[in-house]
mmCIF file of C-alpha atoms in Angstrom:
data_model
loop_
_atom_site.group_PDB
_atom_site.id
_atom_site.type_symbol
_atom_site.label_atom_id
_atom_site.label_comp_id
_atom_site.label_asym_id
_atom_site.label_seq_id
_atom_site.Cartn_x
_atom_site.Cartn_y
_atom_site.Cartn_z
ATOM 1 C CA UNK A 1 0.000 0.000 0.000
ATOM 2 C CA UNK A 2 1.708 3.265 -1.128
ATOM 3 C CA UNK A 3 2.689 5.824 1.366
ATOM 4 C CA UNK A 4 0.527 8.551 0.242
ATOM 5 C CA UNK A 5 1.233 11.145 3.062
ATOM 6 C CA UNK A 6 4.893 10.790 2.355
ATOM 7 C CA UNK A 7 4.527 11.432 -1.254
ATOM 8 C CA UNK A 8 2.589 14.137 -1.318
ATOM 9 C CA UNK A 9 5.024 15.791 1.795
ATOM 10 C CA UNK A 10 7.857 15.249 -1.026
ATOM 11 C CA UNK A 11 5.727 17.343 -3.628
ATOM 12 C CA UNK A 12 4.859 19.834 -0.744
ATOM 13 C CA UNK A 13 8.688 20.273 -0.241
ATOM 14 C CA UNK A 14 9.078 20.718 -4.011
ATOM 15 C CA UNK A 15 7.173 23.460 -3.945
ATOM 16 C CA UNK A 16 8.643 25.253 -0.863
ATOM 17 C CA UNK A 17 11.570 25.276 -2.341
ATOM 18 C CA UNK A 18 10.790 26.493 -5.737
ATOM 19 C CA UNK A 19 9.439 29.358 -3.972
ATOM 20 C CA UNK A 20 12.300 30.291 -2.105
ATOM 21 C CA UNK A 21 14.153 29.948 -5.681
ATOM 22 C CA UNK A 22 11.446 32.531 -6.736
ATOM 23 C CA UNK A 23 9.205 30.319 -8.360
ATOM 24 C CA UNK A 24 5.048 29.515 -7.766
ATOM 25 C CA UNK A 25 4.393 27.046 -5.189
ATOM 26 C CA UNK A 26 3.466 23.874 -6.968
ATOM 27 C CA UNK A 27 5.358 20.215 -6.796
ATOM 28 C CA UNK A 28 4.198 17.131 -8.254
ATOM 29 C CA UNK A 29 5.748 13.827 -7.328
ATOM 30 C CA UNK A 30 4.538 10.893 -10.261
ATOM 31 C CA UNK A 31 4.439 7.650 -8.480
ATOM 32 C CA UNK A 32 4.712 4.121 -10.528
ATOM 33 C CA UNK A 33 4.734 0.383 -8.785
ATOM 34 C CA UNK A 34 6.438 2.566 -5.250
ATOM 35 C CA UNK A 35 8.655 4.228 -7.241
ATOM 36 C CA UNK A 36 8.954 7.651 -8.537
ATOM 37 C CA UNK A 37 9.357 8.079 -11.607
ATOM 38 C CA UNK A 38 9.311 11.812 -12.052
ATOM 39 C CA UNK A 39 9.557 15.134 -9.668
ATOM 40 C CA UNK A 40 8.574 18.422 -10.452
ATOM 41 C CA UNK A 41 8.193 21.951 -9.390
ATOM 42 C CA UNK A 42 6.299 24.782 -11.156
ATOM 43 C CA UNK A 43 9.081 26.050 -13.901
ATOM 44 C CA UNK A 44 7.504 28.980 -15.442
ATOM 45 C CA UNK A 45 9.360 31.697 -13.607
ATOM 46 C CA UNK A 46 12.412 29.764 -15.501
ATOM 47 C CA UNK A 47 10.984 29.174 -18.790
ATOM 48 C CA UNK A 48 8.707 31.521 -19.593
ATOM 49 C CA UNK A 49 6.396 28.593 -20.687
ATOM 50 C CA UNK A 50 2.718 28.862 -19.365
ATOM 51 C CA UNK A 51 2.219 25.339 -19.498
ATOM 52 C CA UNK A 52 5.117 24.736 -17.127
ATOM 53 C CA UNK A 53 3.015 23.907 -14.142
ATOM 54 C CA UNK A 54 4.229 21.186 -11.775
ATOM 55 C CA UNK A 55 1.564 18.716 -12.636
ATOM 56 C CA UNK A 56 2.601 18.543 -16.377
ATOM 57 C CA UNK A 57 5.962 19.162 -16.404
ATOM 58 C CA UNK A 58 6.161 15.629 -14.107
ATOM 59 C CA UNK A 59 3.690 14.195 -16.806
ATOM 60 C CA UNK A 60 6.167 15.204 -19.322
ATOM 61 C CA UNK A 61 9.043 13.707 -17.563
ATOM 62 C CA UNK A 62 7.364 10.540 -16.773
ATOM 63 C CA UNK A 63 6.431 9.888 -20.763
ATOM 64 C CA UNK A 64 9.767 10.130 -21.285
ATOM 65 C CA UNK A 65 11.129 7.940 -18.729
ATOM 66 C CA UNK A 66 8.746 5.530 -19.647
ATOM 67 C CA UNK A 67 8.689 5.485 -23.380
ATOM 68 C CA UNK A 68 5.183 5.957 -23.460
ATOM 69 C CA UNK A 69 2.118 8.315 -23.280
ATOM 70 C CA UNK A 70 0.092 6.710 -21.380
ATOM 71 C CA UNK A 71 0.265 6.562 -17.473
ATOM 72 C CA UNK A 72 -2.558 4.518 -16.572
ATOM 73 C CA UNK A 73 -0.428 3.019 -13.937
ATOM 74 C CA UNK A 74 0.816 5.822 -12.331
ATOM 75 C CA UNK A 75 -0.129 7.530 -9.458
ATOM 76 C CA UNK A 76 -0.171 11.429 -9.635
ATOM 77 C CA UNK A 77 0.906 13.387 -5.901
ATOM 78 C CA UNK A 78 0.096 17.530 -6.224
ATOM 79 C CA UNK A 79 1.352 19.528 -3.361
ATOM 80 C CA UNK A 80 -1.776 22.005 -4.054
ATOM 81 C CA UNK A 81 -5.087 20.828 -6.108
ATOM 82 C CA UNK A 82 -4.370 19.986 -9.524
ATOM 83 C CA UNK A 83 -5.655 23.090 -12.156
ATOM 84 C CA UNK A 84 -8.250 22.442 -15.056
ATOM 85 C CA UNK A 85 -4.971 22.233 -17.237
ATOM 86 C CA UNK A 86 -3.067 19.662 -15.354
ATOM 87 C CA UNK A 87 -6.243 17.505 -14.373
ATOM 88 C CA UNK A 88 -7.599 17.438 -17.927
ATOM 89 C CA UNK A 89 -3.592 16.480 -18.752
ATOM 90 C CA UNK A 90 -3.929 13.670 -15.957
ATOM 91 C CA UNK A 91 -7.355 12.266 -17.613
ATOM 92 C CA UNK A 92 -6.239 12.160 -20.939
ATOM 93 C CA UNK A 93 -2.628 10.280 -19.697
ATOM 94 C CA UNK A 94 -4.771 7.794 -18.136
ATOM 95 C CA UNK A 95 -3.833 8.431 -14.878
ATOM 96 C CA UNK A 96 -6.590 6.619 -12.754
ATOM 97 C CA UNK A 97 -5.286 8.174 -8.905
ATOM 98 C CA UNK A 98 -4.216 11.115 -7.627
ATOM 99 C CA UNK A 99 -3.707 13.063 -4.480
ATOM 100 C CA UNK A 100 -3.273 16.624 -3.206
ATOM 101 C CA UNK A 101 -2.242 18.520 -0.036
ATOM 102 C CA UNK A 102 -3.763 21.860 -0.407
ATOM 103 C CA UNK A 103 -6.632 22.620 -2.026
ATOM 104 C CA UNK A 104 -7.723 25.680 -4.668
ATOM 105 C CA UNK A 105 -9.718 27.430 -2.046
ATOM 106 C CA UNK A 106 -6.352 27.823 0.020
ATOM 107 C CA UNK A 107 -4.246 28.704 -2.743
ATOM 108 C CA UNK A 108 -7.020 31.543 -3.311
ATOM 109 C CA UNK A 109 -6.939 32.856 -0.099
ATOM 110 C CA UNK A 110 -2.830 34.117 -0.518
ATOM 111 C CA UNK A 111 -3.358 35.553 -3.565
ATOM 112 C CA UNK A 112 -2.773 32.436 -6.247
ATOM 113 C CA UNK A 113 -5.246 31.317 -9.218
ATOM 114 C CA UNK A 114 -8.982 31.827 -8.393
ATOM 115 C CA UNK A 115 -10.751 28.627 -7.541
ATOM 116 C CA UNK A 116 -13.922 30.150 -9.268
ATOM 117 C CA UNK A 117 -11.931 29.346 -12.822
ATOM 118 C CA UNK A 118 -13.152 25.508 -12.747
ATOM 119 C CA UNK A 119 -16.373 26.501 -12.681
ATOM 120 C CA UNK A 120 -15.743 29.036 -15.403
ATOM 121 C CA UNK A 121 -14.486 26.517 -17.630
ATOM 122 C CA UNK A 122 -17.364 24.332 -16.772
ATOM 123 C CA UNK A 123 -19.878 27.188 -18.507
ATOM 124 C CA UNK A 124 -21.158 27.054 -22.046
ATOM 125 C CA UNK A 125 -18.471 28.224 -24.615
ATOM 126 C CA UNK A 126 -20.900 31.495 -25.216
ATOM 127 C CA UNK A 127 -20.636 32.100 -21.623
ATOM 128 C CA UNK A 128 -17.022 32.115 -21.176
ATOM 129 C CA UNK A 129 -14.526 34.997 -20.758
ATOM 130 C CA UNK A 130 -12.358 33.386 -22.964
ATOM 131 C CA UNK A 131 -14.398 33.568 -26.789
ATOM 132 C CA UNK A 132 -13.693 30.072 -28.218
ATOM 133 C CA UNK A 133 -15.853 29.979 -31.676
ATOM 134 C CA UNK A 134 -17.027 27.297 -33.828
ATOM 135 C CA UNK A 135 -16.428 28.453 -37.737
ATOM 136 C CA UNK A 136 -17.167 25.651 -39.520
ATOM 137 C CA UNK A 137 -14.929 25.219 -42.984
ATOM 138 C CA UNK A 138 -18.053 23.495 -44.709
ATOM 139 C CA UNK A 139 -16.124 22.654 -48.305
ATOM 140 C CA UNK A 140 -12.814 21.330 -46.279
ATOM 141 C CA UNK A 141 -12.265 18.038 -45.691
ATOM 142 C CA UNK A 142 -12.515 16.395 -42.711
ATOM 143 C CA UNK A 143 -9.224 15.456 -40.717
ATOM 144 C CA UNK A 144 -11.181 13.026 -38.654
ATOM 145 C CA UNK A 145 -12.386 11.111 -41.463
ATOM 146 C CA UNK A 146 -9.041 11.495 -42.740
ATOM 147 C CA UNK A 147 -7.311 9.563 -39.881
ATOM 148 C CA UNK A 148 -10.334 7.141 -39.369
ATOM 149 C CA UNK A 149 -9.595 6.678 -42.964
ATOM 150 C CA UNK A 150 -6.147 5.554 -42.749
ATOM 151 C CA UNK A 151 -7.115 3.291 -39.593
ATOM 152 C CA UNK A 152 -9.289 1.733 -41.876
ATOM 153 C CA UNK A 153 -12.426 2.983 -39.838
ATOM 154 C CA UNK B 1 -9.819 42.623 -39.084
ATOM 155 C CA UNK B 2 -7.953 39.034 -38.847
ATOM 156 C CA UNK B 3 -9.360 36.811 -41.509
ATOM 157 C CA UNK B 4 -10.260 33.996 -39.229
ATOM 158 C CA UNK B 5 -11.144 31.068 -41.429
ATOM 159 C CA UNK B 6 -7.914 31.806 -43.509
ATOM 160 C CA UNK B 7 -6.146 30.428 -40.330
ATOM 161 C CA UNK B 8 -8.043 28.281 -39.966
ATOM 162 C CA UNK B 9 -7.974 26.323 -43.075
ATOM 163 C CA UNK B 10 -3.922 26.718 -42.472
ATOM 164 C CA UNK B 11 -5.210 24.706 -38.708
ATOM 165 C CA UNK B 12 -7.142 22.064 -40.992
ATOM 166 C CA UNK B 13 -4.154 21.570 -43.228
ATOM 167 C CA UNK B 14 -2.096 20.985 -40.408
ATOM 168 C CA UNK B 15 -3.787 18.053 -39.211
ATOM 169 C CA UNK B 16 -4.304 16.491 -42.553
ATOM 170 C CA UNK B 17 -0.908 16.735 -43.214
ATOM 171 C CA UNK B 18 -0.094 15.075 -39.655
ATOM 172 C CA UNK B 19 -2.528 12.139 -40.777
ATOM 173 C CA UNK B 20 -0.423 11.675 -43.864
ATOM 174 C CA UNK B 21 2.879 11.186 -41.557
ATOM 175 C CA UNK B 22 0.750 8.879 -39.228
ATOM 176 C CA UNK B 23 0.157 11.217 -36.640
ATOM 177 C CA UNK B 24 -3.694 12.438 -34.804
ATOM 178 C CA UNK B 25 -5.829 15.099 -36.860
ATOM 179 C CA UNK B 26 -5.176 18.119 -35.030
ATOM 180 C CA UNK B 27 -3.663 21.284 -36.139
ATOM 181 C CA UNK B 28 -3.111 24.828 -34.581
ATOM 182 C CA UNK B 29 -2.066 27.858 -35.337
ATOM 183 C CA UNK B 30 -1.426 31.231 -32.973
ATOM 184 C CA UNK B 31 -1.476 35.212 -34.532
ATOM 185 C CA UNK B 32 -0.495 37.628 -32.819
ATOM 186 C CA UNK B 33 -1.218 40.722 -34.822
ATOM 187 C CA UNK B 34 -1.986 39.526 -37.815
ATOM 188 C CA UNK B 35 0.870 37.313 -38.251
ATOM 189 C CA UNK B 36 1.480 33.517 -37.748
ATOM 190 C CA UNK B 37 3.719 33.072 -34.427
ATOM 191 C CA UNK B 38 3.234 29.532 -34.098
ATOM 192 C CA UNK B 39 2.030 26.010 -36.147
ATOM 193 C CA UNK B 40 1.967 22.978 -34.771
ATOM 194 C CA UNK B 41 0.213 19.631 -35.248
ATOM 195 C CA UNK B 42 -0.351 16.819 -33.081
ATOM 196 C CA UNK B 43 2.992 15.613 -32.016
ATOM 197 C CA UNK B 44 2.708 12.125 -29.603
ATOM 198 C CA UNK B 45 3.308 9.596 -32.201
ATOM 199 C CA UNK B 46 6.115 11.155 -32.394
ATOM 200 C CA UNK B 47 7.074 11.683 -29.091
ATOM 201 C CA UNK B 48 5.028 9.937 -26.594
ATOM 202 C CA UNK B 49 4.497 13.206 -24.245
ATOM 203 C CA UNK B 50 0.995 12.693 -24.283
ATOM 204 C CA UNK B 51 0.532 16.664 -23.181
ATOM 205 C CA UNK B 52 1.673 16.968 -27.049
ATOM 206 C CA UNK B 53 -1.425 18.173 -28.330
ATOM 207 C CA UNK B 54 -1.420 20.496 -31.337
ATOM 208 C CA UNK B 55 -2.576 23.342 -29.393
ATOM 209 C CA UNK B 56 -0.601 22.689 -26.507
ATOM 210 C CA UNK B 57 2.466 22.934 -29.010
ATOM 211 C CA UNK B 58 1.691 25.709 -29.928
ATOM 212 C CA UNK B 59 1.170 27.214 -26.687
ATOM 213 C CA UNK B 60 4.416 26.537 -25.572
ATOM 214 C CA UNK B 61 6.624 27.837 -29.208
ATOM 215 C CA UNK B 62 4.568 30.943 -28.615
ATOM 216 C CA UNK B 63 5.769 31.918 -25.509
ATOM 217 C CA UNK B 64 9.050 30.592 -26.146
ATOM 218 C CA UNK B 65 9.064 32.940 -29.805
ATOM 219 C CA UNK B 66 7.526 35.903 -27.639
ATOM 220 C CA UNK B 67 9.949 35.169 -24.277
ATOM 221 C CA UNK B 68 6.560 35.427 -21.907
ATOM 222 C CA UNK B 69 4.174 33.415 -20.646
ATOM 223 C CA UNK B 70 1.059 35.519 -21.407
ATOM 224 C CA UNK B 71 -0.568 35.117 -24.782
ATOM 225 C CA UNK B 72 -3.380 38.061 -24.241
ATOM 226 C CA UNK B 73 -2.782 39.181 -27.258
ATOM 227 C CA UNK B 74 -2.865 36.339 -29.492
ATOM 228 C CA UNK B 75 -4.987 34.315 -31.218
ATOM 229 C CA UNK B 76 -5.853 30.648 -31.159
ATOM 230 C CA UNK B 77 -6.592 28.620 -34.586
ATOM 231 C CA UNK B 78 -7.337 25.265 -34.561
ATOM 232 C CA UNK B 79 -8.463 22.996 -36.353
ATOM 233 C CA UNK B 80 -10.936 21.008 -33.731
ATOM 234 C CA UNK B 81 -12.536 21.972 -30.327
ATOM 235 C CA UNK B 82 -9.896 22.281 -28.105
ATOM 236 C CA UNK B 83 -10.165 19.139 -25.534
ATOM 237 C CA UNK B 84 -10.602 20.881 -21.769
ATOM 238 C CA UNK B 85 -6.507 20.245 -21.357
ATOM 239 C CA UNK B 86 -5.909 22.937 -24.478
ATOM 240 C CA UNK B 87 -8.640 25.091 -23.446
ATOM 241 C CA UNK B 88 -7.668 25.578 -19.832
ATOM 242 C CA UNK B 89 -4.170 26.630 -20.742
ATOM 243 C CA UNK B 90 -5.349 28.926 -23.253
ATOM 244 C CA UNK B 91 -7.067 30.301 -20.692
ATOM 245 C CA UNK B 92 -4.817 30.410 -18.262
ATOM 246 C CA UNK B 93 -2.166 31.381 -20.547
ATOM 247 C CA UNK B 94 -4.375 34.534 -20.978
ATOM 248 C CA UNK B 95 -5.871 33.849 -24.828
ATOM 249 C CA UNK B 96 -8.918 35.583 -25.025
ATOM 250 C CA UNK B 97 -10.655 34.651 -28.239
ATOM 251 C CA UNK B 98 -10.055 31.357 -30.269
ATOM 252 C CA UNK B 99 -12.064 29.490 -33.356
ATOM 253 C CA UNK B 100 -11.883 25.827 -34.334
ATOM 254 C CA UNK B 101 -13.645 24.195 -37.018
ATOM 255 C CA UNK B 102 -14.323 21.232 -36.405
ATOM 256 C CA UNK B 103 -16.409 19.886 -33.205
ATOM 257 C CA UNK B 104 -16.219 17.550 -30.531
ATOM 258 C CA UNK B 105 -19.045 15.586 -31.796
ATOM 259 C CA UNK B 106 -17.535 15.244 -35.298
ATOM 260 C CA UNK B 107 -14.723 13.764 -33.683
ATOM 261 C CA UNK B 108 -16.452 11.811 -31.888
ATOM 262 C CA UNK B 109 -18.480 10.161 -34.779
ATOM 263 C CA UNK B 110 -14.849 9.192 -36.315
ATOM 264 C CA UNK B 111 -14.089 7.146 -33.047
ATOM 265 C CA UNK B 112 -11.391 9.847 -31.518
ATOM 266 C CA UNK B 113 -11.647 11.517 -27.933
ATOM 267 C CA UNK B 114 -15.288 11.368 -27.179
ATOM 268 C CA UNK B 115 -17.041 14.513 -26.333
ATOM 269 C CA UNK B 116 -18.310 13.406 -23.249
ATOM 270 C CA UNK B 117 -14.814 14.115 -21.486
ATOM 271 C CA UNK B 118 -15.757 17.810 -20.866
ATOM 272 C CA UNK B 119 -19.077 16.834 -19.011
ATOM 273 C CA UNK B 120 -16.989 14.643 -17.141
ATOM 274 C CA UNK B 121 -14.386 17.260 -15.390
ATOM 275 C CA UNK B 122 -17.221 19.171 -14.735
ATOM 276 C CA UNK B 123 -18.601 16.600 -12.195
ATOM 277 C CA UNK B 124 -17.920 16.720 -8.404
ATOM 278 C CA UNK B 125 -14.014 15.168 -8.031
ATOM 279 C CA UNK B 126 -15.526 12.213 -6.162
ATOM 280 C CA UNK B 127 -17.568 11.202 -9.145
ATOM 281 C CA UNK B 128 -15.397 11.411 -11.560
ATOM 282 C CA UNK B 129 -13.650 8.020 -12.916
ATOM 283 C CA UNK B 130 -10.185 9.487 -12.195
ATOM 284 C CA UNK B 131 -9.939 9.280 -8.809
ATOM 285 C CA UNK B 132 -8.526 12.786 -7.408
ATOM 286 C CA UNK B 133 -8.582 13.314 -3.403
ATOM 287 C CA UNK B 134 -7.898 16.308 -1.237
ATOM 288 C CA UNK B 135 -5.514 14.502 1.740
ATOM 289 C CA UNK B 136 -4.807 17.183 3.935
ATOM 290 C CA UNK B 137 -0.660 17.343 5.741
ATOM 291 C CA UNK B 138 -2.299 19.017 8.776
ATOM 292 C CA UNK B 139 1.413 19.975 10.517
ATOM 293 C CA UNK B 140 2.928 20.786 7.012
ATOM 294 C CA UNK B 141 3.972 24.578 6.084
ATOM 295 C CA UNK B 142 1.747 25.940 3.286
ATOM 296 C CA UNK B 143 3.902 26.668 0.239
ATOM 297 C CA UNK B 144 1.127 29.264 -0.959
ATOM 298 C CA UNK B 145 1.524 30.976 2.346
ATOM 299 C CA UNK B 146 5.514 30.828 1.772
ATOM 300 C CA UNK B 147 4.579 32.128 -1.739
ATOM 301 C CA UNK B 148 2.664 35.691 0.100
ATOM 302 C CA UNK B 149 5.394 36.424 2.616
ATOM 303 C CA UNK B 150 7.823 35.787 -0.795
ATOM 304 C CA UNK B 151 5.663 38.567 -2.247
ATOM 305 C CA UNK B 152 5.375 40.305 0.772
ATOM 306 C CA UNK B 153 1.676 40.042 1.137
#
């Protein structure tokens, strides 16, 4: 039976210490068969990538340590609640677990991402801050018939 | 005024061009006024990071080309709905208006990514089929905390 507590202490320690490096305060710790295979703090105060979070950059790592994209048997440890980014990224690995230490309400209260934007995301498109539109191309063809095509769909 | 299916027909292209080299039908592209900053396609066939989604790709050679994380002033192409993964990092990468042309559903009908995955996040954690807990570390320091006396807050 894995030691949850202690993993998700290691990510909590990632992420106090990215923070006194000047960083956000995020650590993910990717756990597979008692091992870990990846460890990760939020990196985008070093790489100017938005996509950096902890979460995913440890998702990265882990595909490539394993060879693979899926990470259905891997077990995902988030020193604060995972964001609609990351936990979309976890679902779509395959990742069937996963734990955090503080949650989005906390990370609210000092000043960090808004817990109200899962909700937000959860609106209608129309609805949204963010204007995603659908413009159909109607004379274009399709790319998903394309590749069901070549699967021989 | 940006001449939004232009970009993305150059989306759609994209991904049928990816399906030719054996890759997923998924293109993006990102403008930033009025000119192309970023293409990408679907890239985990070819490298197994399965956060390698065309958008996601592009996300991240945007902010590398611009040397920022915020993308407010861009815009997102592409050439199907974004899944929630790609449309909370838009978001969060501070994209405020994107098109796609081709929907969920369609995607769906070709046997990809089913369209039921956004209703999904947007259930309660605990009924949700990946399994994400809140397991508080009671006696731990809160990194967010350490994050607001960082800031001096």
């Amino acid at each position: 039976m894995p030691n949850h507590e202690s993993y998700l202490r290691e990510a909590t320690e990632l992420a106090l210490a990215n923070v006194a490096e000047g960083g956000r305060p995020y650590g993910a710790v990717i756990v597979r068969d008692g091992e870990v295979v990846a460890r990760a703090a939020n990196r985008i105060h070093a790489t100017n990538d938005p996509s950096d979070h902890a979460e995913m950059v440890a998702i990265r790592a882990a595909s490539q340590q394993l060879g693979r994209p899926k990470l259905d048997d891997c077990i995902v440890y988030a020193s604060g609640r995972p964001c609609p980014m990351c936990h979309a990224a976890m679902r779509l690995a395959g990742v069937k677990q996963g734990y955090f230490a503080f949650t989005a309400e906390e990370a609210e209260a000092e000043g960090l991402l808004s817990a109200g934007i899962y909700a937000e995301l959860c609106r209608p498109l129309e609805e949204q801050p963010m204007q995603v539109r659908h413009l159909p191309l109607a004379d274009d063809p399709s790319p998903y018939r394309a590749w069901a095509e070549r699967k021989g769909r």
